[in-house]
Amino acid sequence: MAPQAKDTKNKLNGTDLIHADDGLHGPEVAPSVSVSTTFRAPNPQEVPNFKFEDIDMWNPSRHIYSRYTQGVNTRVERVLSKINDGYAATFASGLAASYAALVYFKPKRIAIKGGYFGCHATIEIYKRSTDVPLIDIDDDFQPGDLCWLETPLNPTGESRDIKYYAEKIHAAGGRLLVDSTFAPPPLQYPFKWGADIVLHSGTKYFGGHSDLLCGVLVVPALEQWKELVHLRTYLGSMMGSFEAWLLLRSLRTLHLRVPRQSENALGLAQWLSKAASGKAHDGIPAGVIHTVWHSSLQGKDARGFDPKTQLEGGWNATFAILMTNEDFATRLPHSLKYFVPATSLGGVESLIEQRVHADPSSDPRLIRISVGVEDLEASTLVRGRGRCLTPALQDLKDDLRRAFQEMARAPKAKL
C-alpha cells in the first residue's frame, strides 16, 4: 500500500507513527528483533519457479536474505514513508545515504555551499571514481546538475529557501536534493517546496536517543524507491536489524520529542541573542557572546523568503553561538551540568560542542548546541510562533548563565 499524502499544515500524526506498519506483523505488540541473516527458502513444489528478483521489496510476502528485506526494516520504512509523504529507503548511516544519492543521480556537476563537512567528504570520495566538478549553489545551473541544499544549515541552524533553489535548478534541467536532517517532520516538508529527493541522517532526530546510526532517502515515486533499494543492496549499505528495531521504537515518539526540542531551542536562542554583541542580559555578562545564529533570528531575506513559512511545524532545535574568544569556547562545553559535551545532535539530551573538534574548518570560537527534552522546573511561560510554549527554560538557562558568569570571572578569561 502506498503512503497517502496528508495536509502538512497539521501537526505530525502520532497515529501514523504508531500504526503505519500495521499489517506487517503478527499478534505481537512490540516488534521482535530477528538476528538471522538468511531465511528458509520456499519449497519449489509449493512455490514453483521462485527467484530472488520476484520479491516485492515494498511489501514482501517472505524474506530470503537480510540484505534485501527483513521484517523490522520493512516496518520502519513504512512508517518513515508515511510521515515523509513519499517512499523512504533506509541506509547504514547518513553518509551511506549521501553516497547512494550521488550514485542515483550521476550528476554532471554538484552545486553545494557550506553545511555538514561529512557530506563534502563523501562527495570527495565519489569524485575518486567520477571527477564531477563542484559549483556554488548561487552559480548558474546547467542540465544534469545536482543542487545539494542543506536547510537548516549545519552548524548554524540558518534556513535556505527550498522553493527558490527548486525553481532555479528545475529551470536548468537539474535536480534538487534537500538535506532536512535539522528539520524532520513536523518542522519541514521539502517535497512541498519542490525537492526531488530528501535526505535525513536518521541517527539524529528520527533515532532521537544517541544510540543508532541510520540514513534515510525519501523519493516521491515507488519506482524511484525500488532503484534506491537496488543501489543499497549492491552498495552493501543496508541498515542492521537491531538498528532498525531501535529506530522503529524511536519513531513512535517523534511527534512528542521534536516539538518539545523545537520549543526549548526557540526560547534559548532568543534569550542568548539578547546578550550578543557586547550586551549583558538576564545574568549573562557582557563580552561573552558575540553572535547567535538560528532560523528564528533571520527574518526575511532580500527575495522575501521568511523561514517561518518553510518551517511550518516549528523552529529547528540545533543552532550555534559564536563566543568572543577561543578560550571561552573551549571551556564552555565542560562547564555545564545539563548540556553533555559531545558531538552529534537530535537526542533527547541537550548536547554542546566546540565545533572545531569535529570540523577543523570551523571557527574555534563557534559552539553548536543541540537542545533536548529535559524536564524543566520553572513554571514561567514562554511564548513563540503564536502559541504558548511550556515549560520555561530556567534549568537550561540557569546552567548556561552560571557557566558564563564563572568564565567571565576566571583569571584566564580574555575579554
Short mmCIF file of C-alpha atoms in Angstrom, two decimals:
data_model
loop_
_atom_site.label_atom_id
_atom_site.label_comp_id
_atom_site.label_asym_id
_atom_site.label_seq_id
_atom_site.Cartn_x
_atom_site.Cartn_y
_atom_site.Cartn_z
CA MET A 1 0.00 0.00 0.00
CA ALA A 2 1.43 3.38 -0.99
CA PRO A 3 1.79 6.20 1.56
CA GLN A 4 -1.06 8.66 1.46
CA ALA A 5 -0.33 12.38 1.24
CA LYS A 6 -1.57 14.39 4.18
CA ASP A 7 -2.19 18.03 4.92
CA THR A 8 1.19 19.13 6.24
CA LYS A 9 -0.39 22.14 7.91
CA ASN A 10 -1.43 19.75 10.65
CA LYS A 11 0.93 18.52 13.33
CA LEU A 12 2.71 15.21 12.84
CA ASN A 13 0.17 12.47 13.42
CA GLY A 14 1.02 10.18 16.29
CA THR A 15 -1.43 7.61 14.94
CA ASP A 16 0.67 7.33 11.75
CA LEU A 17 3.82 6.83 13.78
CA ILE A 18 2.29 4.01 15.78
CA HIS A 19 0.09 2.32 13.17
CA ALA A 20 1.62 2.95 9.71
CA ASP A 21 3.24 -0.50 9.85
CA ASP A 22 0.06 -2.34 10.87
CA GLY A 23 -0.43 -5.40 8.73
CA LEU A 24 3.29 -6.12 8.52
CA HIS A 25 3.43 -8.14 11.72
CA GLY A 26 1.54 -10.83 13.58
CA PRO A 27 -0.07 -10.73 17.03
CA GLU A 28 2.94 -9.20 18.79
CA VAL A 29 2.54 -5.65 20.11
CA ALA A 30 6.22 -4.68 20.29
CA PRO A 31 8.31 -5.70 17.28
CA SER A 32 10.69 -8.61 17.57
CA VAL A 33 14.34 -8.42 16.60
CA SER A 34 15.43 -11.06 14.11
CA VAL A 35 19.17 -11.75 14.18
CA SER A 36 19.04 -14.06 11.19
CA THR A 37 20.80 -13.00 8.01
CA THR A 38 19.12 -15.71 5.94
CA PHE A 39 15.70 -17.36 5.84
CA ARG A 40 14.36 -20.74 4.76
CA ALA A 41 13.83 -20.88 1.01
CA PRO A 42 10.38 -21.80 -0.34
CA ASN A 43 9.74 -25.35 -1.42
CA PRO A 44 9.74 -25.35 -5.27
CA GLN A 45 6.81 -27.78 -5.18
CA GLU A 46 4.81 -25.15 -3.29
CA VAL A 47 6.23 -22.04 -4.98
CA PRO A 48 7.42 -23.11 -8.45
CA ASN A 49 9.95 -21.00 -10.37
CA PHE A 50 10.67 -18.77 -7.39
CA LYS A 51 13.53 -16.29 -7.92
CA PHE A 52 15.06 -13.64 -5.66
CA GLU A 53 14.14 -10.93 -8.14
CA ASP A 54 10.47 -11.87 -7.74
CA ILE A 55 10.41 -10.45 -4.21
CA ASP A 56 8.22 -7.40 -3.79
CA MET A 57 10.66 -5.27 -1.83
CA TRP A 58 7.98 -2.75 -0.81
CA ASN A 59 5.57 -5.37 0.51
CA PRO A 60 7.47 -8.68 0.84
CA SER A 61 5.39 -11.80 1.46
CA ARG A 62 8.50 -13.54 2.80
CA HIS A 63 12.15 -12.76 3.50
CA ILE A 64 15.06 -14.52 1.82
CA TYR A 65 18.22 -12.67 2.85
CA SER A 66 18.54 -9.66 5.14
CA ARG A 67 20.48 -7.63 2.57
CA TYR A 68 17.22 -7.49 0.59
CA THR A 69 14.46 -7.32 3.18
CA GLN A 70 13.96 -8.13 6.83
CA GLY A 71 10.86 -7.78 8.98
CA VAL A 72 11.60 -4.81 11.19
CA ASN A 73 13.44 -2.95 8.40
CA THR A 74 10.34 -3.16 6.23
CA ARG A 75 8.19 -1.90 9.10
CA VAL A 76 10.38 1.10 9.84
CA GLU A 77 10.48 2.11 6.17
CA ARG A 78 6.69 2.01 6.06
CA VAL A 79 6.47 4.44 9.00
CA LEU A 80 9.15 6.73 7.55
CA SER A 81 7.38 6.75 4.20
CA LYS A 82 4.07 7.71 5.77
CA ILE A 83 5.39 10.65 7.78
CA ASN A 84 7.63 12.00 4.98
CA ASP A 85 4.95 11.94 2.27
CA GLY A 86 6.96 9.68 -0.02
CA TYR A 87 8.81 6.37 -0.19
CA ALA A 88 11.66 6.07 2.32
CA ALA A 89 14.70 3.82 2.00
CA THR A 90 16.97 3.30 4.99
CA PHE A 91 20.76 3.02 4.87
CA ALA A 92 23.51 2.11 7.30
CA SER A 93 24.30 5.77 8.04
CA GLY A 94 23.57 9.28 6.85
CA LEU A 95 26.76 9.26 4.81
CA ALA A 96 25.84 5.91 3.24
CA ALA A 97 22.58 7.52 2.14
CA SER A 98 24.52 10.54 0.82
CA TYR A 99 26.75 8.35 -1.30
CA ALA A 100 23.77 6.39 -2.62
CA ALA A 101 22.14 9.68 -3.66
CA LEU A 102 25.21 10.55 -5.73
CA VAL A 103 25.19 7.15 -7.43
CA TYR A 104 21.46 7.51 -8.05
CA PHE A 105 21.68 10.93 -9.73
CA LYS A 106 25.07 10.58 -11.50
CA PRO A 107 25.28 14.42 -11.60
CA LYS A 108 27.30 16.25 -14.21
CA ARG A 109 28.08 18.90 -11.61
CA ILE A 110 27.27 19.32 -7.91
CA ALA A 111 26.20 22.69 -6.52
CA ILE A 112 26.89 22.86 -2.81
CA LYS A 113 27.81 25.52 -0.30
CA GLY A 114 28.65 25.06 3.38
CA GLY A 115 26.81 22.57 5.53
CA TYR A 116 27.87 19.29 7.06
CA PHE A 117 31.54 18.53 6.43
CA GLY A 118 30.81 14.80 6.19
CA CYS A 119 28.74 15.25 3.02
CA HIS A 120 31.60 17.24 1.46
CA ALA A 121 33.95 14.37 2.34
CA THR A 122 31.54 11.84 0.82
CA ILE A 123 31.46 13.87 -2.39
CA GLU A 124 35.27 13.83 -2.46
CA ILE A 125 35.20 10.03 -2.17
CA TYR A 126 32.66 9.85 -5.00
CA LYS A 127 34.94 12.05 -7.13
CA ARG A 128 37.66 9.39 -6.97
CA SER A 129 35.65 7.35 -9.46
CA THR A 130 33.88 10.23 -11.24
CA ASP A 131 35.64 13.59 -11.23
CA VAL A 132 32.49 15.68 -11.09
CA PRO A 133 33.01 19.47 -10.88
CA LEU A 134 31.73 21.40 -7.87
CA ILE A 135 29.98 24.77 -8.13
CA ASP A 136 28.28 27.16 -5.72
CA ILE A 137 24.51 26.96 -5.21
CA ASP A 138 24.29 30.58 -6.38
CA ASP A 139 26.16 29.93 -9.64
CA ASP A 140 24.27 29.42 -12.90
CA PHE A 141 22.97 25.88 -13.32
CA GLN A 142 23.12 23.58 -16.36
CA PRO A 143 21.25 20.40 -17.41
CA GLY A 144 22.32 17.42 -15.32
CA ASP A 145 23.37 19.49 -12.29
CA LEU A 146 22.50 18.41 -8.77
CA CYS A 147 21.83 21.17 -6.25
CA TRP A 148 22.70 19.83 -2.80
CA LEU A 149 20.78 22.08 -0.40
CA GLU A 150 21.11 21.63 3.33
CA THR A 151 18.47 23.50 5.30
CA PRO A 152 18.50 24.38 8.10
CA LEU A 153 22.24 24.61 7.76
CA ASN A 154 24.78 22.76 9.88
CA PRO A 155 26.11 24.10 12.25
CA THR A 156 24.35 27.48 12.45
CA GLY A 157 20.75 26.37 12.04
CA GLU A 158 20.01 29.05 9.44
CA SER A 159 17.40 28.31 6.76
CA ARG A 160 17.66 28.41 2.98
CA ASP A 161 14.80 28.91 0.53
CA ILE A 162 13.93 25.48 -0.92
CA LYS A 163 11.35 26.84 -3.35
CA TYR A 164 13.81 29.35 -4.84
CA TYR A 165 16.51 26.74 -5.48
CA ALA A 166 13.98 24.17 -6.71
CA GLU A 167 12.70 26.56 -9.35
CA LYS A 168 16.23 27.61 -10.31
CA ILE A 169 17.61 24.07 -10.72
CA HIS A 170 14.49 22.71 -12.45
CA ALA A 171 14.51 25.57 -14.97
CA ALA A 172 18.04 24.48 -15.93
CA GLY A 173 17.18 20.78 -16.20
CA GLY A 174 18.77 19.68 -12.93
CA ARG A 175 17.61 18.10 -9.70
CA LEU A 176 17.35 19.23 -6.09
CA LEU A 177 18.42 17.21 -3.05
CA VAL A 178 17.37 18.65 0.29
CA ASP A 179 19.20 17.56 3.43
CA SER A 180 16.49 18.14 6.02
CA THR A 181 18.28 16.50 8.95
CA PHE A 182 17.95 19.62 11.12
CA ALA A 183 14.20 19.83 10.41
CA PRO A 184 12.42 16.47 10.48
CA PRO A 185 8.65 16.20 10.37
CA PRO A 186 6.68 18.06 11.63
CA LEU A 187 9.05 21.02 11.23
CA GLN A 188 9.65 20.92 7.46
CA TYR A 189 8.32 19.04 4.42
CA PRO A 190 10.76 19.62 1.50
CA PHE A 191 8.61 17.94 -1.18
CA LYS A 192 6.05 20.67 -0.63
CA TRP A 193 8.63 23.24 -1.82
CA GLY A 194 9.97 21.34 -4.82
CA ALA A 195 12.61 18.87 -3.62
CA ASP A 196 13.30 15.86 -5.85
CA ILE A 197 14.78 13.76 -3.04
CA VAL A 198 15.02 14.28 0.70
CA LEU A 199 17.97 13.18 2.82
CA HIS A 200 17.98 12.65 6.57
CA SER A 201 20.62 11.43 8.92
CA GLY A 202 18.28 9.14 10.83
CA THR A 203 20.94 8.98 13.51
CA LYS A 204 19.71 12.37 14.69
CA TYR A 205 16.04 13.23 15.29
CA PHE A 206 14.49 10.07 13.85
CA GLY A 207 16.70 7.99 16.16
CA GLY A 208 16.48 10.58 18.89
CA HIS A 209 18.35 8.68 21.61
CA SER A 210 22.02 8.81 20.52
CA ASP A 211 22.15 5.04 20.12
CA LEU A 212 21.94 4.16 16.42
CA LEU A 213 23.36 5.02 13.00
CA CYS A 214 20.96 5.38 10.10
CA GLY A 215 20.48 7.27 6.85
CA VAL A 216 17.22 7.90 5.02
CA LEU A 217 16.46 8.87 1.42
CA VAL A 218 12.87 9.73 0.52
CA VAL A 219 11.58 9.91 -3.07
CA PRO A 220 8.07 10.70 -4.35
CA ALA A 221 7.51 7.59 -6.50
CA LEU A 222 7.64 3.84 -5.90
CA GLU A 223 9.78 3.14 -8.98
CA GLN A 224 12.39 5.60 -7.69
CA TRP A 225 12.34 3.85 -4.33
CA LYS A 226 12.93 0.49 -5.99
CA GLU A 227 16.01 1.92 -7.71
CA LEU A 228 17.33 3.23 -4.37
CA VAL A 229 16.80 -0.18 -2.77
CA HIS A 230 18.64 -1.84 -5.67
CA LEU A 231 21.56 0.55 -5.16
CA ARG A 232 21.53 -0.05 -1.43
CA THR A 233 21.60 -3.80 -1.90
CA TYR A 234 24.70 -3.78 -4.08
CA LEU A 235 26.47 -0.93 -2.34
CA GLY A 236 26.13 -3.10 0.75
CA SER A 237 24.76 -0.28 2.87
CA MET A 238 21.75 -1.98 4.44
CA MET A 239 20.92 -0.91 7.97
CA GLY A 240 21.27 -3.66 10.57
CA SER A 241 18.15 -5.24 12.02
CA PHE A 242 18.89 -4.14 15.59
CA GLU A 243 19.39 -0.54 14.45
CA ALA A 244 16.09 -0.78 12.57
CA TRP A 245 14.43 -2.04 15.75
CA LEU A 246 15.84 0.88 17.72
CA LEU A 247 14.70 3.30 15.03
CA LEU A 248 11.16 1.93 14.96
CA ARG A 249 10.97 2.25 18.74
CA SER A 250 12.17 5.84 18.50
CA LEU A 251 9.77 6.90 15.75
CA ARG A 252 6.79 6.09 17.95
CA THR A 253 7.52 9.25 19.99
CA LEU A 254 8.80 11.60 17.26
CA HIS A 255 5.67 13.78 17.50
CA LEU A 256 6.31 14.24 21.22
CA ARG A 257 10.07 14.79 21.13
CA VAL A 258 10.64 17.16 18.22
CA PRO A 259 8.06 19.85 19.12
CA ARG A 260 9.43 19.92 22.69
CA GLN A 261 13.01 20.28 21.41
CA SER A 262 11.88 22.97 18.99
CA GLU A 263 10.18 24.98 21.72
CA ASN A 264 13.17 24.69 24.05
CA ALA A 265 15.60 25.76 21.33
CA LEU A 266 13.49 28.75 20.34
CA GLY A 267 13.47 30.00 23.91
CA LEU A 268 17.22 29.51 24.35
CA ALA A 269 18.23 31.05 21.02
CA GLN A 270 16.06 34.11 21.57
CA TRP A 271 17.36 34.51 25.13
CA LEU A 272 21.03 34.14 24.16
CA SER A 273 20.67 36.53 21.24
CA LYS A 274 19.83 39.35 23.65
CA ALA A 275 23.28 39.00 25.20
CA ALA A 276 25.16 39.08 21.87
CA SER A 277 27.42 41.84 20.53
CA GLY A 278 28.76 43.02 23.85
CA LYS A 279 25.49 43.28 25.73
CA ALA A 280 24.65 41.96 29.19
CA HIS A 281 21.25 40.33 29.60
CA ASP A 282 19.44 38.45 32.35
CA GLY A 283 22.59 37.47 34.20
CA ILE A 284 24.69 36.78 31.11
CA PRO A 285 27.78 39.04 31.39
CA ALA A 286 28.65 41.43 28.61
CA GLY A 287 31.52 40.46 26.34
CA VAL A 288 30.95 36.68 26.39
CA ILE A 289 28.68 36.04 23.37
CA HIS A 290 29.49 37.61 20.02
CA THR A 291 26.76 36.19 17.72
CA VAL A 292 23.82 33.80 17.85
CA TRP A 293 22.53 32.04 14.71
CA HIS A 294 19.09 30.42 14.46
CA SER A 295 16.33 30.37 11.86
CA SER A 296 14.07 32.35 14.19
CA LEU A 297 16.60 35.20 14.18
CA GLN A 298 16.90 35.51 10.39
CA GLY A 299 13.87 37.49 9.33
CA LYS A 300 13.00 37.89 5.63
CA ASP A 301 15.80 37.99 3.07
CA ALA A 302 16.09 40.29 0.04
CA ARG A 303 13.88 37.94 -2.04
CA GLY A 304 11.20 37.89 0.64
CA PHE A 305 11.94 34.39 1.97
CA ASP A 306 10.74 34.02 5.55
CA PRO A 307 12.00 30.86 7.31
CA LYS A 308 8.83 30.54 9.41
CA THR A 309 6.84 29.80 6.24
CA GLN A 310 9.06 26.85 5.31
CA LEU A 311 9.49 25.70 8.91
CA GLU A 312 5.76 25.34 9.27
CA GLY A 313 5.85 22.99 12.25
CA GLY A 314 8.29 24.97 14.44
CA TRP A 315 11.87 26.10 14.60
CA ASN A 316 14.93 23.85 14.37
CA ALA A 317 16.30 22.58 17.67
CA THR A 318 20.02 22.83 16.78
CA PHE A 319 21.77 26.19 16.43
CA ALA A 320 25.11 27.89 17.05
CA ILE A 321 26.68 30.70 19.03
CA LEU A 322 29.99 32.46 18.46
CA MET A 323 31.88 33.21 21.65
CA THR A 324 34.01 36.34 21.89
CA ASN A 325 37.20 34.31 22.18
CA GLU A 326 38.52 30.79 21.76
CA ASP A 327 39.20 30.35 25.48
CA PHE A 328 35.51 30.77 26.30
CA ALA A 329 34.54 28.35 23.53
CA THR A 330 37.00 25.74 24.78
CA ARG A 331 35.76 25.89 28.37
CA LEU A 332 32.02 26.30 27.94
CA PRO A 333 31.09 22.70 26.94
CA HIS A 334 32.88 21.36 30.03
CA SER A 335 31.45 23.93 32.45
CA LEU A 336 27.83 22.82 32.25
CA LYS A 337 25.66 20.40 34.23
CA TYR A 338 22.80 19.59 31.86
CA PHE A 339 24.47 20.00 28.47
CA VAL A 340 26.60 16.99 27.52
CA PRO A 341 29.93 17.92 25.85
CA ALA A 342 29.59 15.68 22.79
CA THR A 343 29.18 15.87 19.05
CA SER A 344 26.01 14.87 17.15
CA LEU A 345 22.50 16.25 17.62
CA GLY A 346 18.84 15.35 17.84
CA GLY A 347 18.94 13.26 21.01
CA VAL A 348 16.66 13.65 24.00
CA GLU A 349 19.60 15.07 25.97
CA SER A 350 21.00 18.53 25.25
CA LEU A 351 24.44 18.41 23.63
CA ILE A 352 27.07 21.11 23.23
CA GLU A 353 30.39 21.15 21.42
CA GLN A 354 33.20 23.40 20.31
CA ARG A 355 32.63 22.63 16.66
CA VAL A 356 36.28 22.84 15.57
CA HIS A 357 36.96 19.46 17.21
CA ALA A 358 34.58 17.75 14.76
CA ASP A 359 35.07 20.10 11.81
CA PRO A 360 38.58 21.61 11.62
CA SER A 361 37.33 24.22 9.15
CA SER A 362 35.08 25.79 11.80
CA ASP A 363 35.92 28.99 13.65
CA PRO A 364 37.41 27.85 17.00
CA ARG A 365 35.06 30.27 18.77
CA LEU A 366 31.95 28.53 17.39
CA ILE A 367 29.73 26.48 19.70
CA ARG A 368 26.96 24.19 18.39
CA ILE A 369 24.04 23.41 20.67
CA SER A 370 21.51 20.60 20.23
CA VAL A 371 18.61 21.15 22.60
CA GLY A 372 16.93 18.16 24.20
CA VAL A 373 13.70 17.44 26.07
CA GLU A 374 14.88 17.99 29.63
CA ASP A 375 12.13 18.27 32.24
CA LEU A 376 12.43 21.92 33.19
CA GLU A 377 11.38 23.01 36.68
CA ALA A 378 10.17 26.59 36.38
CA SER A 379 6.56 27.35 35.54
CA THR A 380 7.14 30.62 33.69
CA LEU A 381 5.55 30.61 30.27
CA VAL A 382 7.49 31.28 27.10
CA ARG A 383 5.63 32.49 24.02
CA GLY A 384 6.61 32.00 20.39
CA ARG A 385 5.18 31.40 16.91
CA GLY A 386 1.71 32.39 18.10
CA ARG A 387 1.38 29.72 20.75
CA CYS A 388 2.22 29.23 24.40
CA LEU A 389 5.36 27.21 24.98
CA THR A 390 5.72 25.47 28.28
CA PRO A 391 7.58 24.65 30.44
CA ALA A 392 10.01 27.53 30.72
CA LEU A 393 13.75 27.23 30.29
CA GLN A 394 15.05 28.03 33.75
CA ASP A 395 17.07 24.82 34.21
CA LEU A 396 18.95 25.16 30.92
CA LYS A 397 19.14 28.93 31.22
CA ASP A 398 20.50 28.72 34.77
CA ASP A 399 23.09 26.20 33.67
CA LEU A 400 24.35 28.45 30.86
CA ARG A 401 24.07 31.63 32.96
CA ARG A 402 26.21 30.15 35.74
CA ALA A 403 28.85 28.93 33.26
CA PHE A 404 29.02 32.32 31.51
CA GLN A 405 29.42 34.10 34.84
CA GLU A 406 32.18 31.74 36.01
CA MET A 407 34.09 32.16 32.74
CA ALA A 408 33.83 35.94 32.88
CA ARG A 409 35.19 35.95 36.45
CA ALA A 410 38.00 33.49 35.79
CA PRO A 411 41.55 34.95 35.75
CA LYS A 412 42.23 33.40 32.34
CA ALA A 413 39.19 35.00 30.75
CA LYS A 414 40.18 37.10 27.74
CA LEU A 415 37.60 39.84 27.33
#
